GROMACS .gro file of C-alpha atoms in nm:
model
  184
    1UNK     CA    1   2.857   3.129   2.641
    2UNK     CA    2   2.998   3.434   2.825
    3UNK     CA    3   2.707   3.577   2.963
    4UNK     CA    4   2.670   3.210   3.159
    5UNK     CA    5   2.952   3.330   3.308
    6UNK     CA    6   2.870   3.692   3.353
    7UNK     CA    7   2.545   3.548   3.572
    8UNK     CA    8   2.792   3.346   3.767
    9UNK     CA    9   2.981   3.586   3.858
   10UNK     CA   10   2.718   3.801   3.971
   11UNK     CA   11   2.578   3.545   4.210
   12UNK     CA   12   2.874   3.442   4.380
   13UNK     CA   13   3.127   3.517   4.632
   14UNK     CA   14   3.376   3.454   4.828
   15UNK     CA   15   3.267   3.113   5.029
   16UNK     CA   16   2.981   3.031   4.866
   17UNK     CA   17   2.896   2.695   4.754
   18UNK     CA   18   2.804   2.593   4.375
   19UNK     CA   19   2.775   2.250   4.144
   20UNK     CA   20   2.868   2.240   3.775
   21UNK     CA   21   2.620   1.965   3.683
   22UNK     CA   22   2.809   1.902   3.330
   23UNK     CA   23   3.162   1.923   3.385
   24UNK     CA   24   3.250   1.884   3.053
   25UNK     CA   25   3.642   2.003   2.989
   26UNK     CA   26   3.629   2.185   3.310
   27UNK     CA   27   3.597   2.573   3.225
   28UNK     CA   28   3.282   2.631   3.391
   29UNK     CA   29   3.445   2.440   3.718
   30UNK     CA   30   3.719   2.674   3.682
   31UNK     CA   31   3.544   2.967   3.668
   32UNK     CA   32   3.326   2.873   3.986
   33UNK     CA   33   3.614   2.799   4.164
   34UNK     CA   34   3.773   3.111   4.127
   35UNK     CA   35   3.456   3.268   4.193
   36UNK     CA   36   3.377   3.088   4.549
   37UNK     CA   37   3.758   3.137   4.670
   38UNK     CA   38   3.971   2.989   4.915
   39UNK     CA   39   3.656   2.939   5.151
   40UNK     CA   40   3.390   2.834   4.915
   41UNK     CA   41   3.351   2.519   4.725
   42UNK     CA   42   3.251   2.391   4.385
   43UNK     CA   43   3.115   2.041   4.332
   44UNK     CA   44   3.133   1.905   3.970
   45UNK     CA   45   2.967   1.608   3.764
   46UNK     CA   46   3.004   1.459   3.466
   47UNK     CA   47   2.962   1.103   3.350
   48UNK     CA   48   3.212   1.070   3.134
   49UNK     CA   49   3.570   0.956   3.237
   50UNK     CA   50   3.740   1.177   2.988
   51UNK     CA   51   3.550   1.510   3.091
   52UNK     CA   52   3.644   1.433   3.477
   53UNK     CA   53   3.990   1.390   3.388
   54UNK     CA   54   3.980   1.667   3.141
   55UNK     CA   55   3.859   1.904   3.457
   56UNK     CA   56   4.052   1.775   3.700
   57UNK     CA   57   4.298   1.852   3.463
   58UNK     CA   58   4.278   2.204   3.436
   59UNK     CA   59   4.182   2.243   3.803
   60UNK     CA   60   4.505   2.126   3.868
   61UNK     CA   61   4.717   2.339   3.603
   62UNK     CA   62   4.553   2.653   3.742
   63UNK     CA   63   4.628   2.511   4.115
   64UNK     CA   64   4.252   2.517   4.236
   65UNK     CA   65   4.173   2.157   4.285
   66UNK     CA   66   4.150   2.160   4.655
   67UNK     CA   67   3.828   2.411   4.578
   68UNK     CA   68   3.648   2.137   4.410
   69UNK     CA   69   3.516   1.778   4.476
   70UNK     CA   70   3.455   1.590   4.117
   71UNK     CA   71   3.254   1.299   4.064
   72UNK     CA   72   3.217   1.059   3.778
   73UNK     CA   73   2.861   1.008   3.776
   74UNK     CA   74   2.537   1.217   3.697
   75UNK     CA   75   2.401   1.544   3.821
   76UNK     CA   76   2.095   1.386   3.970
   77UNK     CA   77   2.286   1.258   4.242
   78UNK     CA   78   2.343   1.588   4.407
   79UNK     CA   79   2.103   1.567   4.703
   80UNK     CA   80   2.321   1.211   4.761
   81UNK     CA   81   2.643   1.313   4.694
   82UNK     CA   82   2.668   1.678   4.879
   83UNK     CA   83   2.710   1.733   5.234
   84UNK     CA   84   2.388   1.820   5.410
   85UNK     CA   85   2.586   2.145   5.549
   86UNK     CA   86   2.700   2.262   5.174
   87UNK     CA   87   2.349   2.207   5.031
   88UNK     CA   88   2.225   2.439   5.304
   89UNK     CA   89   2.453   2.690   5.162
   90UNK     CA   90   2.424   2.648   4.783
   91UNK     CA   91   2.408   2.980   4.611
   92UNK     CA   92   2.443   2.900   4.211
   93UNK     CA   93   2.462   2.577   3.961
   94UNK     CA   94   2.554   2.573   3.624
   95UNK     CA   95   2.481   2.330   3.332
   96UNK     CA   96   2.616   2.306   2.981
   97UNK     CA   97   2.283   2.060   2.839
   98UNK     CA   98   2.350   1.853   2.544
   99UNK     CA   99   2.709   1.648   2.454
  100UNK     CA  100   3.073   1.676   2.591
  101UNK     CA  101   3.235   1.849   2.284
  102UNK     CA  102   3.486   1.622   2.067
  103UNK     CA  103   3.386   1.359   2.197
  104UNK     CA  104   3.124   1.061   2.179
  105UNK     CA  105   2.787   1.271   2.071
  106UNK     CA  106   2.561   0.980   2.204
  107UNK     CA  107   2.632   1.022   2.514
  108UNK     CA  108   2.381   1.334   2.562
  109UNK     CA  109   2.195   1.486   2.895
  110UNK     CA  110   1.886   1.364   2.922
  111UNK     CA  111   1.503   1.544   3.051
  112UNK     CA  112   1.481   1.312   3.325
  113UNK     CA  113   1.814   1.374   3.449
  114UNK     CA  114   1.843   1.745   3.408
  115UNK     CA  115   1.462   1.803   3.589
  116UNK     CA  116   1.571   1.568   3.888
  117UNK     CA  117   1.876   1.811   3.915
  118UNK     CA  118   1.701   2.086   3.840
  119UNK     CA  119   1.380   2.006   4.100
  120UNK     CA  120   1.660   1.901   4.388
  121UNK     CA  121   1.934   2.259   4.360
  122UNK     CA  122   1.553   2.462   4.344
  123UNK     CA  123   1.503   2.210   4.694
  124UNK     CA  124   1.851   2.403   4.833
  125UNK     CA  125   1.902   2.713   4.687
  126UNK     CA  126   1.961   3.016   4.850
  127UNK     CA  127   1.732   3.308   4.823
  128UNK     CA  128   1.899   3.521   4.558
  129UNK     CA  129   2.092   3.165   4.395
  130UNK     CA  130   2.112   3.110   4.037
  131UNK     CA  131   2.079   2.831   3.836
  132UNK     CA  132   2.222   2.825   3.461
  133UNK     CA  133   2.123   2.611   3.204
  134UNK     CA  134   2.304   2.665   2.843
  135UNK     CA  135   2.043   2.486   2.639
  136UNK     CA  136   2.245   2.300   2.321
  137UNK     CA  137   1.962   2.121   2.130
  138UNK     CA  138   2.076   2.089   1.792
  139UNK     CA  139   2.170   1.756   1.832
  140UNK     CA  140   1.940   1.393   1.813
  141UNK     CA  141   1.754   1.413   2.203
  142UNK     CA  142   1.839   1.803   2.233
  143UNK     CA  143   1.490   1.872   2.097
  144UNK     CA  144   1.322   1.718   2.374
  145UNK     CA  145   1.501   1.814   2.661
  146UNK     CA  146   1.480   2.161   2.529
  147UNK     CA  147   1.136   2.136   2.507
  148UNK     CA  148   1.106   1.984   2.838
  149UNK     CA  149   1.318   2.163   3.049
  150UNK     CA  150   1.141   2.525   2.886
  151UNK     CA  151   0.756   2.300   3.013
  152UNK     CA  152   0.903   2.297   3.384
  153UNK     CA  153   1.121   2.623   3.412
  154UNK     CA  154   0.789   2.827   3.234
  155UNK     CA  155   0.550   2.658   3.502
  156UNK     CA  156   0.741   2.788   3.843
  157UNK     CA  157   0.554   2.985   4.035
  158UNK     CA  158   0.645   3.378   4.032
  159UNK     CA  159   0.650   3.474   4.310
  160UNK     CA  160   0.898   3.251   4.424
  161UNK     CA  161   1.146   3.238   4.061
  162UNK     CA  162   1.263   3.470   3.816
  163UNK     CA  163   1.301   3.296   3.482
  164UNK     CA  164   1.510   3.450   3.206
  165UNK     CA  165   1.583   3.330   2.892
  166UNK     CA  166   1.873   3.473   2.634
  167UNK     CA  167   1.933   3.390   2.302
  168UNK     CA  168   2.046   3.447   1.951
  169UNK     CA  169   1.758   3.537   1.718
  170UNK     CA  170   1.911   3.564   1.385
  171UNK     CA  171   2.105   3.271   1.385
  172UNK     CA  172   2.065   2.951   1.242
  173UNK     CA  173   2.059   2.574   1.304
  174UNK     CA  174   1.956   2.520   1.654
  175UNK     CA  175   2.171   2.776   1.832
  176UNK     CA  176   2.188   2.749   2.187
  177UNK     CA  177   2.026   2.973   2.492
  178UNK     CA  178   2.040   3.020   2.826
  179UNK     CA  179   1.788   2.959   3.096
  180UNK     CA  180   1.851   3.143   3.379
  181UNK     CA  181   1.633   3.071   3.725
  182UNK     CA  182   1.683   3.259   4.023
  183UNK     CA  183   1.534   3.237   4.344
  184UNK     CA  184   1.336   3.486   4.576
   0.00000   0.00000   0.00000
């Protein structure tokens, strides 16, 4: 969705740190890496083999992998897998929830997963820092993480989030939204 990106890019700059928690085919880790620059740095996840190699892929086509570190293995390992001194400076996240398209549509996010993410960026985040969640639920499991993830993001505290959500209205079956969360 565009306007996933539009938030991006309104967030960060030049040397900032972000994650793409669902890597997917890699044009949300492209997009961040351009974003951050030549100083910043982008760390991506995915548990699926063919979505790393599909982003380290295009990383590499477009010349930006040395802007990114990629790891096969799921976004709730971010607090484990990040430097102390890049978590310190994360400014935005991004997450495409649901399957890796054309591909194996078992293999889905899951609630438990995407909260512990969720609950550990909110942990790091900079004031003004953005997280991103493009909500795809039309798919068996996407109705309960949807549901879930709208129970946590709906019961942060205001005065210390901003939660937006954006969607289509007039469309049918399932379409997706985004979930935007930004920190005071």
């Amino acid at each position: 969705m565009q306007y996933a990106h539009d938030l991006m890019e309104d967030t960060l700059t030049e040397g900032d740190i972000a994650i793409d928690g669902t890597c997917g085919n890699g044009h949300d880790t492209l997009h961040l890496c351009k974003l951050v620059g030549s100083s910043g740095h982008v760390y991506g996840y995915d548990i699926q083999k063919q979505a790393v190699n599909n982003t380290i892929a295009r990383l590499e086509a477009d010349l930006l992998s040395e802007r990114a570190t990629i790891f096969q293995q799921s976004h709730d390992q971010i607090g484990s897998t990040i430097p102390h001194k890049d978590l310190s400076r994360l400014k935005a996240a991004i997450f495409n929830l649901g399957y890796l398209p054309g591909s194996d549509k078992s293999i889905i996010t899951t609630p438990e997963g995407t909260l512990r993410s969720i609950k550990s960026i909110l942990e790091h985040l900079q004031p003004g820092g953005l997280i991103v969640l493009v909500v795809y639920h039309g798919h068996p499991g996407g109705r309960e993480e949807k549901d879930e993830v709208l129970q946590f993001v709906t019961s942060l505290e205001q005065n210390s989030y901003s939660v937006l959500q954006y969607g289509f209205i007039n469309q049918k079956n399932s379409p997706p939204f985004v979930l935007a969360i930004e920190k005071k």
